Amino acid sequence: MVTRKNRSGKELVRLYSYGLFVVLLGFAVTYQFIEPAPPSELIIAAGSKGGAYLKYAHEYQKLLAQDRISLKILETAGSQENLALLAAGKADIALMQSGVAEAADYPEMLGIGSLYYEPLWIFTRPGFTLTKLSELSNHKVILGPEGSGTRKVVMQLLSDNRVNPDALHKIELTGKDAVAALLQGQVDVLFTITATSSTTVNALLRSKSVSLASFTRADAYTRRHNFLSKITLSQGVISLAENIPVQDVTLVAPTATLVTTENLHPALASLLTQVISKVHKRGSLLNLKRHQFPSGEYLDFPLSDDAKRFYRRGVPLLQRYLPFWAAIQLDRLKLMLLPLLALLLPLFKILPLTYRWRMRARIYRWYDTLQTLDFEVRQSLSQKAVADFLERLDHIENDVRQISVPLAYASELYSLRLHIDLLRRQINEIK
C-alpha cells in the first residue's frame, strides 16, 4: 500500500515539476527584458579646485556613498571639458552651465536638473568703468580658462556686440592670480561665471577698489539667449553689515545643470535627482522664489524620464521606506513577477484538472478492454473460449490491482473492480 501511495505522490510531484519548469522558463524569458541592476560606481566630470562644481561634487559623493554608490570625481577646466568627457563616454554625469551646447548636436544627452543660478560677474579694475561690452576693444581681459563655460558664454555675448576677439588682450590667469592682477590694475576686466559662494567673487565684492558692472541691457540679452535669466543682486544681500553690494546690480545668469546620457541606469537617474534635491533645495541668495531649485527647467537638453517623474511625484514609493539597494531589487522583482503571475494563474487552474484527468485515466482506460472482452463473450459461448476469457480477465484484474490512486479516486477504482467481478460472474454463468 505504501508503494501505491508513493506512486501517486510521484505522479503529483512529476506533474507539478512540469509546472515549475514552465514557471522557471517564463522567469528566464522575463529576465531578459528586465533592466540589469544599477552599477555601483559613477564618474562625474566636475570642475577646478576652489570652484563650486568641485565642492558640490564632493557633497554628492557623500550622499551617494550612503546608498552604496561610489562616485569618482574628475577635476576639469570647466563646462566645455565636462561636455567633451561626457560625449566621449569618459564620465557618466557632468556639471555644466547652461548655454555651452546645443541639444541637436548631442542627441544622446539628457538633463537631470538645473541646480542654481550662476551669474556672469564682470569686475573692472580701479578707475575703469564699463557700461557696454562693445567698449572692450583693445583692453586687457580675463575671459576664463580654455574649456570653461565662462569663456564660451562671454564669447557669445561679445559676438552679439560685434567685438572682434582678436582686438582683445586676453590674459590667461585663474583663481587668486586673476584676482591679484585685477586688484593691481594689471588687467581691465575679469569675467567669471560662478555661484555667489565662490571665493573669487566674495573677495572681489568685498574689495573697495574694484567695481561690479551692471547689465543695463539685461532684457535684450535674455531675449536673445534662452539659457540666460535676468536677476537682481539686491543692495546688501551679500552682507547687510557691510552693505555689499552698495546698490542693486542687474546681472544675467545661466544655470548650473547636472547632465547625463541615455546610457545612465534609470534607477541612478532617480537617485541623482534625490541627491541634488537634498543638496540644492536650500537655495541661494539669487533665487527668485523659494524652492526654485533643483528644477526640470532652464536645461539645454531634454529632461530624463526618471527625473521628470521625480519632479512630478517625488521620491518613488519603495524608496521612501526602504534603502535604495533594497527598493531597486524589489522593484526589479516586481517587474519580473507581473508577467509570471499571468502565467501562474492559468497554471494553478490547469494542473489540478490535469492531475484529476491523469488519475481517472488510470482507471477508465481499462473500461475499453472490459467492453471489448464483454463483446467477445457475447459473440463466442464455447467452453474453450470461456476459459480464455477468464484467463484474460484474471490478467486484467491483476493489472488493476496494481493501480495506485489517491483516496479521492478510490471509489472509482473499486467501481472498476466491481465491474470486473460482474463480468466474471456473467462468464461463469455461461459455463
CSV table of C-alpha atoms in Angstrom, one decimal:
chain,number,residue,atom,x,y,z
A,1,MET,CA,0.0,0.0,0.0
A,2,VAL,CA,2.9,2.3,0.8
A,3,THR,CA,4.3,1.7,-2.7
A,4,ARG,CA,1.0,2.7,-4.3
A,5,LYS,CA,0.8,5.9,-2.3
A,6,ASN,CA,4.3,6.7,-3.3
A,7,ARG,CA,3.4,6.1,-6.9
A,8,SER,CA,0.5,8.6,-6.7
A,9,GLY,CA,2.7,11.0,-4.9
A,10,LYS,CA,5.4,10.7,-7.5
A,11,GLU,CA,2.8,11.4,-10.2
A,12,LEU,CA,1.8,14.6,-8.4
A,13,VAL,CA,5.4,15.7,-8.0
A,14,ARG,CA,6.1,14.9,-11.6
A,15,LEU,CA,3.1,16.9,-12.8
A,16,TYR,CA,3.9,19.9,-10.6
A,17,SER,CA,7.6,19.7,-11.6
A,18,TYR,CA,6.5,20.3,-15.2
A,19,GLY,CA,4.5,23.3,-14.0
A,20,LEU,CA,7.6,24.5,-12.1
A,21,PHE,CA,9.7,24.1,-15.2
A,22,VAL,CA,7.2,26.2,-17.2
A,23,VAL,CA,7.4,28.9,-14.5
A,24,LEU,CA,11.2,28.9,-14.4
A,25,LEU,CA,11.3,29.1,-18.2
A,26,GLY,CA,8.9,32.1,-18.0
A,27,PHE,CA,11.1,33.6,-15.3
A,28,ALA,CA,14.2,33.2,-17.5
A,29,VAL,CA,12.5,34.7,-20.5
A,30,THR,CA,11.2,37.7,-18.5
A,31,TYR,CA,14.6,38.3,-17.0
A,32,GLN,CA,16.0,39.0,-20.5
A,33,PHE,CA,13.7,42.1,-20.7
A,34,ILE,CA,14.4,43.4,-17.2
A,35,GLU,CA,16.9,46.2,-16.7
A,36,PRO,CA,20.1,44.9,-15.1
A,37,ALA,CA,20.9,46.1,-11.6
A,38,PRO,CA,22.4,49.6,-11.5
A,39,PRO,CA,26.2,49.8,-11.4
A,40,SER,CA,27.9,50.5,-8.0
A,41,GLU,CA,30.2,53.3,-9.4
A,42,LEU,CA,29.6,56.5,-11.2
A,43,ILE,CA,32.1,59.1,-12.7
A,44,ILE,CA,31.3,62.8,-12.5
A,45,ALA,CA,33.1,65.5,-14.5
A,46,ALA,CA,33.2,68.3,-12.0
A,47,GLY,CA,35.4,71.4,-12.1
A,48,SER,CA,38.6,73.0,-10.9
A,49,LYS,CA,39.9,73.3,-7.4
A,50,GLY,CA,38.2,76.0,-5.4
A,51,GLY,CA,35.2,76.1,-7.7
A,52,ALA,CA,31.6,75.4,-6.7
A,53,TYR,CA,31.3,72.4,-9.1
A,54,LEU,CA,34.0,70.5,-7.3
A,55,LYS,CA,32.6,71.4,-3.9
A,56,TYR,CA,29.1,70.2,-4.8
A,57,ALA,CA,30.6,67.0,-6.4
A,58,HIS,CA,32.1,66.1,-3.0
A,59,GLU,CA,28.7,66.6,-1.4
A,60,TYR,CA,27.1,64.3,-3.9
A,61,GLN,CA,29.8,61.8,-3.3
A,62,LYS,CA,29.0,61.6,0.5
A,63,LEU,CA,25.3,61.2,-0.1
A,64,LEU,CA,25.7,58.5,-2.8
A,65,ALA,CA,28.0,56.6,-0.5
A,66,GLN,CA,25.1,56.2,1.9
A,67,ASP,CA,23.3,54.3,-0.8
A,68,ARG,CA,26.3,52.1,-1.7
A,69,ILE,CA,27.2,54.1,-4.8
A,70,SER,CA,30.8,55.2,-5.3
A,71,LEU,CA,31.3,58.5,-7.1
A,72,LYS,CA,34.6,59.1,-8.8
A,73,ILE,CA,35.3,62.8,-9.2
A,74,LEU,CA,37.2,64.2,-12.2
A,75,GLU,CA,38.8,67.7,-11.8
A,76,THR,CA,38.4,69.6,-15.0
A,77,ALA,CA,38.8,73.1,-16.5
A,78,GLY,CA,35.0,73.6,-16.6
A,79,SER,CA,31.8,73.1,-18.6
A,80,GLN,CA,33.2,72.6,-22.0
A,81,GLU,CA,35.7,70.0,-20.9
A,82,ASN,CA,32.9,68.3,-18.9
A,83,LEU,CA,30.8,68.2,-22.1
A,84,ALA,CA,33.7,66.6,-24.0
A,85,LEU,CA,34.3,64.0,-21.4
A,86,LEU,CA,30.6,63.1,-21.2
A,87,ALA,CA,30.3,62.9,-25.0
A,88,ALA,CA,33.4,60.6,-25.1
A,89,GLY,CA,31.9,58.3,-22.5
A,90,LYS,CA,34.6,59.1,-20.0
A,91,ALA,CA,32.1,60.4,-17.5
A,92,ASP,CA,28.6,59.2,-16.6
A,93,ILE,CA,27.4,62.6,-15.4
A,94,ALA,CA,28.7,66.1,-15.6
A,95,LEU,CA,28.2,69.5,-14.1
A,96,MET,CA,27.7,72.1,-16.8
A,97,GLN,CA,26.4,75.6,-17.1
A,98,SER,CA,23.5,76.2,-19.5
A,99,GLY,CA,24.4,77.7,-22.8
A,100,VAL,CA,27.5,75.7,-23.6
A,101,ALA,CA,25.9,73.2,-26.0
A,102,GLU,CA,23.0,72.7,-28.4
A,103,ALA,CA,20.8,69.7,-27.8
A,104,ALA,CA,20.7,68.9,-31.6
A,105,ASP,CA,24.4,68.4,-31.5
A,106,TYR,CA,24.3,65.9,-28.7
A,107,PRO,CA,21.0,63.9,-29.1
A,108,GLU,CA,22.2,61.2,-26.6
A,109,MET,CA,22.4,63.7,-23.7
A,110,LEU,CA,19.7,64.2,-21.1
A,111,GLY,CA,19.2,66.7,-18.2
A,112,ILE,CA,18.8,65.6,-14.6
A,113,GLY,CA,18.1,69.0,-13.3
A,114,SER,CA,19.1,72.7,-13.1
A,115,LEU,CA,20.7,73.4,-9.7
A,116,TYR,CA,21.1,77.2,-9.2
A,117,TYR,CA,21.8,80.5,-10.9
A,118,GLU,CA,25.4,81.1,-12.0
A,119,PRO,CA,25.6,84.8,-12.7
A,120,LEU,CA,28.1,86.3,-15.2
A,121,TRP,CA,30.1,88.6,-13.0
A,122,ILE,CA,32.0,91.4,-14.7
A,123,PHE,CA,34.5,93.1,-12.4
A,124,THR,CA,36.5,96.1,-13.5
A,125,ARG,CA,39.8,97.5,-12.2
A,126,PRO,CA,40.1,100.7,-10.2
A,127,GLY,CA,39.4,103.7,-12.3
A,128,PHE,CA,37.9,101.8,-15.2
A,129,THR,CA,34.1,102.0,-15.9
A,130,LEU,CA,32.3,99.6,-18.3
A,131,THR,CA,28.8,100.3,-19.5
A,132,LYS,CA,28.6,98.2,-22.6
A,133,LEU,CA,30.6,95.2,-23.8
A,134,SER,CA,31.3,96.9,-27.1
A,135,GLU,CA,33.7,99.2,-25.2
A,136,LEU,CA,36.2,96.3,-24.5
A,137,SER,CA,38.2,96.5,-27.7
A,138,ASN,CA,42.0,96.9,-27.0
A,139,HIS,CA,41.6,96.3,-23.3
A,140,LYS,CA,43.2,93.6,-21.2
A,141,VAL,CA,40.6,91.0,-20.2
A,142,ILE,CA,40.4,87.7,-18.3
A,143,LEU,CA,37.7,85.6,-20.1
A,144,GLY,CA,38.1,82.4,-18.1
A,145,PRO,CA,40.3,79.4,-19.0
A,146,GLU,CA,40.0,77.4,-22.2
A,147,GLY,CA,37.4,74.7,-21.8
A,148,SER,CA,35.4,76.7,-19.4
A,149,GLY,CA,31.7,77.7,-19.7
A,150,THR,CA,32.7,81.3,-18.8
A,151,ARG,CA,34.7,81.7,-22.0
A,152,LYS,CA,32.0,80.1,-24.1
A,153,VAL,CA,29.3,82.4,-22.9
A,154,VAL,CA,31.4,85.6,-22.9
A,155,MET,CA,32.5,85.0,-26.5
A,156,GLN,CA,28.8,84.7,-27.5
A,157,LEU,CA,27.9,88.0,-25.8
A,158,LEU,CA,31.0,89.7,-27.3
A,159,SER,CA,29.8,88.4,-30.7
A,160,ASP,CA,26.4,90.0,-30.1
A,161,ASN,CA,28.2,93.3,-29.6
A,162,ARG,CA,30.4,92.8,-32.7
A,163,VAL,CA,33.6,92.8,-30.6
A,164,ASN,CA,36.4,91.1,-32.5
A,165,PRO,CA,38.1,88.6,-30.1
A,166,ASP,CA,41.5,89.4,-31.8
A,167,ALA,CA,41.1,93.0,-30.6
A,168,LEU,CA,41.2,91.9,-27.0
A,169,HIS,CA,44.3,91.4,-25.0
A,170,LYS,CA,43.4,88.1,-23.4
A,171,ILE,CA,45.2,87.4,-20.1
A,172,GLU,CA,45.3,83.7,-19.1
A,173,LEU,CA,45.0,83.8,-15.3
A,174,THR,CA,42.7,82.0,-12.9
A,175,GLY,CA,41.8,81.9,-9.2
A,176,LYS,CA,43.9,84.0,-6.8
A,177,ASP,CA,46.3,85.1,-9.6
A,178,ALA,CA,43.4,86.6,-11.6
A,179,VAL,CA,42.1,88.4,-8.5
A,180,ALA,CA,45.5,89.8,-7.7
A,181,ALA,CA,46.0,91.0,-11.3
A,182,LEU,CA,42.7,92.9,-11.3
A,183,LEU,CA,43.3,94.5,-7.9
A,184,GLN,CA,46.8,95.6,-9.0
A,185,GLY,CA,45.4,97.1,-12.2
A,186,GLN,CA,47.3,94.7,-14.5
A,187,VAL,CA,44.0,93.8,-16.3
A,188,ASP,CA,41.0,95.9,-17.0
A,189,VAL,CA,38.1,93.4,-16.8
A,190,LEU,CA,37.6,90.0,-15.2
A,191,PHE,CA,34.8,87.8,-16.4
A,192,THR,CA,33.7,84.8,-14.3
A,193,ILE,CA,30.6,82.6,-14.2
A,194,THR,CA,30.2,81.1,-10.7
A,195,ALA,CA,28.0,80.8,-7.7
A,196,THR,CA,27.7,83.6,-5.1
A,197,SER,CA,29.6,81.3,-2.7
A,198,SER,CA,32.8,81.4,-4.9
A,199,THR,CA,35.9,82.6,-3.0
A,200,THR,CA,36.9,84.7,-6.1
A,201,VAL,CA,33.5,86.5,-6.2
A,202,ASN,CA,33.4,87.1,-2.4
A,203,ALA,CA,37.0,88.5,-2.4
A,204,LEU,CA,36.2,91.0,-5.3
A,205,LEU,CA,32.8,92.0,-3.9
A,206,ARG,CA,34.5,93.0,-0.6
A,207,SER,CA,37.2,95.0,-2.4
A,208,LYS,CA,36.8,98.8,-2.1
A,209,SER,CA,38.7,99.4,-5.3
A,210,VAL,CA,37.2,97.1,-8.0
A,211,SER,CA,33.6,97.6,-9.3
A,212,LEU,CA,30.9,95.2,-10.4
A,213,ALA,CA,29.4,96.1,-13.7
A,214,SER,CA,25.6,96.1,-14.1
A,215,PHE,CA,23.8,94.8,-17.2
A,216,THR,CA,21.7,97.8,-18.3
A,217,ARG,CA,20.5,95.8,-21.3
A,218,ALA,CA,19.8,92.5,-19.5
A,219,ASP,CA,16.4,92.2,-21.0
A,220,ALA,CA,17.9,92.2,-24.5
A,221,TYR,CA,20.4,89.5,-23.6
A,222,THR,CA,17.8,87.2,-22.1
A,223,ARG,CA,15.5,87.5,-25.1
A,224,ARG,CA,18.4,86.7,-27.5
A,225,HIS,CA,19.6,83.8,-25.4
A,226,ASN,CA,17.1,81.5,-23.7
A,227,PHE,CA,19.6,80.0,-21.4
A,228,LEU,CA,20.1,83.4,-19.6
A,229,SER,CA,17.9,84.7,-16.9
A,230,LYS,CA,17.8,88.3,-15.6
A,231,ILE,CA,18.4,88.5,-11.8
A,232,THR,CA,19.0,91.3,-9.4
A,233,LEU,CA,21.7,91.3,-6.8
A,234,SER,CA,19.9,93.4,-4.2
A,235,GLN,CA,21.7,96.0,-2.1
A,236,GLY,CA,23.1,94.4,1.0
A,237,VAL,CA,22.2,90.8,0.1
A,238,ILE,CA,25.8,89.6,0.2
A,239,SER,CA,26.4,91.3,3.6
A,240,LEU,CA,23.9,93.6,5.4
A,241,ALA,CA,26.6,94.6,7.9
A,242,GLU,CA,29.0,95.8,5.2
A,243,ASN,CA,26.2,96.8,2.8
A,244,ILE,CA,27.5,94.6,-0.1
A,245,PRO,CA,26.7,95.5,-2.8
A,246,VAL,CA,26.1,99.2,-2.1
A,247,GLN,CA,23.3,99.3,-4.7
A,248,ASP,CA,21.1,97.0,-6.7
A,249,VAL,CA,23.1,95.3,-9.6
A,250,THR,CA,21.4,93.7,-12.6
A,251,LEU,CA,23.0,90.5,-13.8
A,252,VAL,CA,22.4,87.9,-16.4
A,253,ALA,CA,22.8,84.3,-15.4
A,254,PRO,CA,23.0,80.8,-16.9
A,255,THR,CA,22.1,78.0,-14.6
A,256,ALA,CA,24.3,75.2,-13.3
A,257,THR,CA,22.9,71.9,-14.5
A,258,LEU,CA,23.6,68.2,-14.0
A,259,VAL,CA,23.7,66.3,-17.3
A,260,THR,CA,24.0,62.7,-18.2
A,261,THR,CA,23.5,60.4,-21.3
A,262,GLU,CA,20.8,58.0,-22.2
A,263,ASN,CA,23.1,55.2,-21.1
A,264,LEU,CA,22.7,56.1,-17.4
A,265,HIS,CA,20.7,53.4,-15.5
A,266,PRO,CA,17.2,54.7,-14.8
A,267,ALA,CA,17.4,53.9,-11.1
A,268,LEU,CA,20.6,56.0,-10.8
A,269,ALA,CA,18.9,58.9,-12.6
A,270,SER,CA,16.1,58.7,-10.0
A,271,LEU,CA,18.7,58.6,-7.2
A,272,LEU,CA,20.6,61.5,-8.5
A,273,THR,CA,17.5,63.7,-8.6
A,274,GLN,CA,17.0,62.9,-4.9
A,275,VAL,CA,20.7,63.8,-4.2
A,276,ILE,CA,20.6,67.1,-5.9
A,277,SER,CA,17.3,67.9,-4.2
A,278,LYS,CA,18.9,67.4,-0.8
A,279,VAL,CA,22.0,69.5,-1.7
A,280,HIS,CA,20.3,72.4,-3.5
A,281,LYS,CA,16.8,72.7,-2.0
A,282,ARG,CA,18.1,75.2,0.5
A,283,GLY,CA,18.6,77.6,-2.5
A,284,SER,CA,20.8,80.6,-2.8
A,285,LEU,CA,20.6,84.4,-2.3
A,286,LEU,CA,19.8,84.7,-6.0
A,287,ASN,CA,16.7,82.5,-6.1
A,288,LEU,CA,13.7,84.4,-7.4
A,289,LYS,CA,11.4,82.3,-5.3
A,290,ARG,CA,11.6,79.6,-2.6
A,291,HIS,CA,12.2,76.0,-3.6
A,292,GLN,CA,13.0,77.2,-7.1
A,293,PHE,CA,15.8,74.6,-7.5
A,294,PRO,CA,16.5,71.9,-8.4
A,295,SER,CA,14.2,72.2,-11.3
A,296,GLY,CA,13.4,70.5,-14.6
A,297,GLU,CA,13.6,73.9,-16.3
A,298,TYR,CA,16.5,76.0,-17.6
A,299,LEU,CA,18.1,73.0,-19.3
A,300,ASP,CA,19.9,72.7,-22.6
A,301,PHE,CA,18.9,69.1,-23.0
A,302,PRO,CA,15.6,67.2,-22.7
A,303,LEU,CA,14.8,66.1,-19.1
A,304,SER,CA,15.2,62.4,-18.5
A,305,ASP,CA,12.0,60.5,-17.9
A,306,ASP,CA,13.1,59.4,-14.5
A,307,ALA,CA,14.0,62.9,-13.4
A,308,LYS,CA,10.6,64.1,-14.8
A,309,ARG,CA,8.8,61.5,-12.7
A,310,PHE,CA,10.7,62.8,-9.6
A,311,TYR,CA,9.8,66.4,-10.2
A,312,ARG,CA,6.1,65.5,-10.7
A,313,ARG,CA,5.6,62.8,-8.0
A,314,GLY,CA,8.6,63.0,-5.6
A,315,VAL,CA,10.6,60.0,-4.3
A,316,PRO,CA,9.4,56.6,-5.6
A,317,LEU,CA,7.2,54.8,-3.1
A,318,LEU,CA,9.5,51.9,-2.2
A,319,GLN,CA,12.5,54.3,-1.7
A,320,ARG,CA,10.5,56.3,0.8
A,321,TYR,CA,10.6,53.3,3.2
A,322,LEU,CA,13.5,51.2,2.1
A,323,PRO,CA,17.2,51.7,1.4
A,324,PHE,CA,17.9,52.4,-2.2
A,325,TRP,CA,19.5,49.0,-3.0
A,326,ALA,CA,16.6,47.1,-1.4
A,327,ALA,CA,14.0,49.2,-3.1
A,328,ILE,CA,15.7,48.6,-6.5
A,329,GLN,CA,15.8,44.8,-6.0
A,330,LEU,CA,12.1,44.7,-5.0
A,331,ASP,CA,11.2,46.9,-8.0
A,332,ARG,CA,13.0,44.6,-10.4
A,333,LEU,CA,11.4,41.6,-8.7
A,334,LYS,CA,8.0,43.2,-9.1
A,335,LEU,CA,8.6,43.7,-12.8
A,336,MET,CA,9.5,40.1,-13.2
A,337,LEU,CA,6.6,38.8,-11.1
A,338,LEU,CA,3.8,40.6,-13.0
A,339,PRO,CA,4.2,38.5,-16.2
A,340,LEU,CA,4.8,35.4,-14.1
A,341,LEU,CA,1.5,35.9,-12.3
A,342,ALA,CA,-0.2,36.0,-15.6
A,343,LEU,CA,1.4,32.6,-16.3
A,344,LEU,CA,0.8,31.1,-12.8
A,345,LEU,CA,-2.9,31.8,-12.6
A,346,PRO,CA,-3.9,29.6,-15.5
A,347,LEU,CA,-1.3,27.0,-14.4
A,348,PHE,CA,-3.0,26.8,-11.0
A,349,LYS,CA,-6.3,26.0,-12.8
A,350,ILE,CA,-4.8,23.6,-15.3
A,351,LEU,CA,-2.6,21.5,-13.1
A,352,PRO,CA,-5.3,20.2,-10.8
A,353,LEU,CA,-7.5,19.4,-13.8
A,354,THR,CA,-4.6,17.6,-15.4
A,355,TYR,CA,-3.9,15.7,-12.3
A,356,ARG,CA,-7.6,14.6,-12.0
A,357,TRP,CA,-7.6,13.5,-15.6
A,358,ARG,CA,-4.4,11.5,-15.1
A,359,MET,CA,-5.7,9.7,-12.1
A,360,ARG,CA,-9.1,8.9,-13.7
A,361,ALA,CA,-7.3,7.8,-16.9
A,362,ARG,CA,-5.6,5.1,-15.0
A,363,ILE,CA,-9.0,3.7,-14.2
A,364,TYR,CA,-11.1,4.5,-17.2
A,365,ARG,CA,-8.7,3.1,-19.8
A,366,TRP,CA,-9.5,-0.4,-18.5
A,367,TYR,CA,-13.2,0.0,-19.4
A,368,ASP,CA,-12.2,-0.1,-23.1
A,369,THR,CA,-10.6,-3.5,-22.5
A,370,LEU,CA,-13.6,-4.7,-20.5
A,371,GLN,CA,-16.0,-3.6,-23.2
A,372,THR,CA,-14.0,-5.5,-25.8
A,373,LEU,CA,-14.0,-8.6,-23.7
A,374,ASP,CA,-17.7,-8.3,-22.9
A,375,PHE,CA,-18.4,-8.1,-26.6
A,376,GLU,CA,-16.3,-11.1,-27.4
A,377,VAL,CA,-18.0,-13.1,-24.6
A,378,ARG,CA,-21.4,-12.4,-26.2
A,379,GLN,CA,-20.1,-13.5,-29.6
A,380,SER,CA,-18.5,-16.8,-28.6
A,381,LEU,CA,-20.0,-19.1,-26.0
A,382,SER,CA,-17.8,-22.2,-26.4
A,383,GLN,CA,-16.1,-23.8,-23.3
A,384,LYS,CA,-12.7,-23.2,-24.8
A,385,ALA,CA,-13.5,-19.5,-25.3
A,386,VAL,CA,-14.8,-19.2,-21.8
A,387,ALA,CA,-11.5,-20.5,-20.3
A,388,ASP,CA,-9.6,-18.0,-22.5
A,389,PHE,CA,-12.0,-15.2,-21.4
A,390,LEU,CA,-11.4,-16.0,-17.7
A,391,GLU,CA,-7.7,-16.1,-18.2
A,392,ARG,CA,-7.7,-12.7,-19.8
A,393,LEU,CA,-10.0,-11.3,-17.1
A,394,ASP,CA,-7.5,-12.6,-14.5
A,395,HIS,CA,-4.7,-10.7,-16.2
A,396,ILE,CA,-6.9,-7.5,-16.3
A,397,GLU,CA,-7.8,-7.9,-12.6
A,398,ASN,CA,-4.1,-8.4,-11.6
A,399,ASP,CA,-3.1,-5.3,-13.5
A,400,VAL,CA,-6.0,-3.3,-12.0
A,401,ARG,CA,-4.8,-4.3,-8.5
A,402,GLN,CA,-1.5,-2.6,-9.3
A,403,ILE,CA,-3.2,0.7,-9.9
A,404,SER,CA,-2.4,3.3,-7.3
A,405,VAL,CA,-4.7,6.3,-6.9
A,406,PRO,CA,-5.3,8.8,-4.1
A,407,LEU,CA,-8.2,8.1,-1.7
A,408,ALA,CA,-10.3,10.7,-3.6
A,409,TYR,CA,-10.4,8.4,-6.6
A,410,ALA,CA,-10.7,5.1,-4.6
A,411,SER,CA,-14.4,4.8,-5.2
A,412,GLU,CA,-13.9,4.9,-9.0
A,413,LEU,CA,-11.2,2.2,-8.7
A,414,TYR,CA,-13.5,0.0,-6.6
A,415,SER,CA,-16.3,0.5,-9.2
A,416,LEU,CA,-14.0,-0.8,-11.9
A,417,ARG,CA,-13.2,-3.9,-9.8
A,418,LEU,CA,-16.9,-4.5,-9.2
A,419,HIS,CA,-17.5,-4.3,-12.9
A,420,ILE,CA,-14.7,-6.8,-13.5
A,421,ASP,CA,-16.3,-9.1,-10.9
A,422,LEU,CA,-19.7,-8.6,-12.6
A,423,LEU,CA,-18.2,-9.7,-15.9
A,424,ARG,CA,-16.6,-12.7,-14.3
A,425,ARG,CA,-20.0,-13.8,-12.9
A,426,GLN,CA,-21.5,-13.5,-16.3
A,427,ILE,CA,-18.8,-15.6,-17.9
A,428,ASN,CA,-19.1,-18.2,-15.1
A,429,GLU,CA,-22.9,-18.4,-15.8
A,430,ILE,CA,-22.1,-19.4,-19.3
A,431,LYS,CA,-20.1,-22.4,-18.0
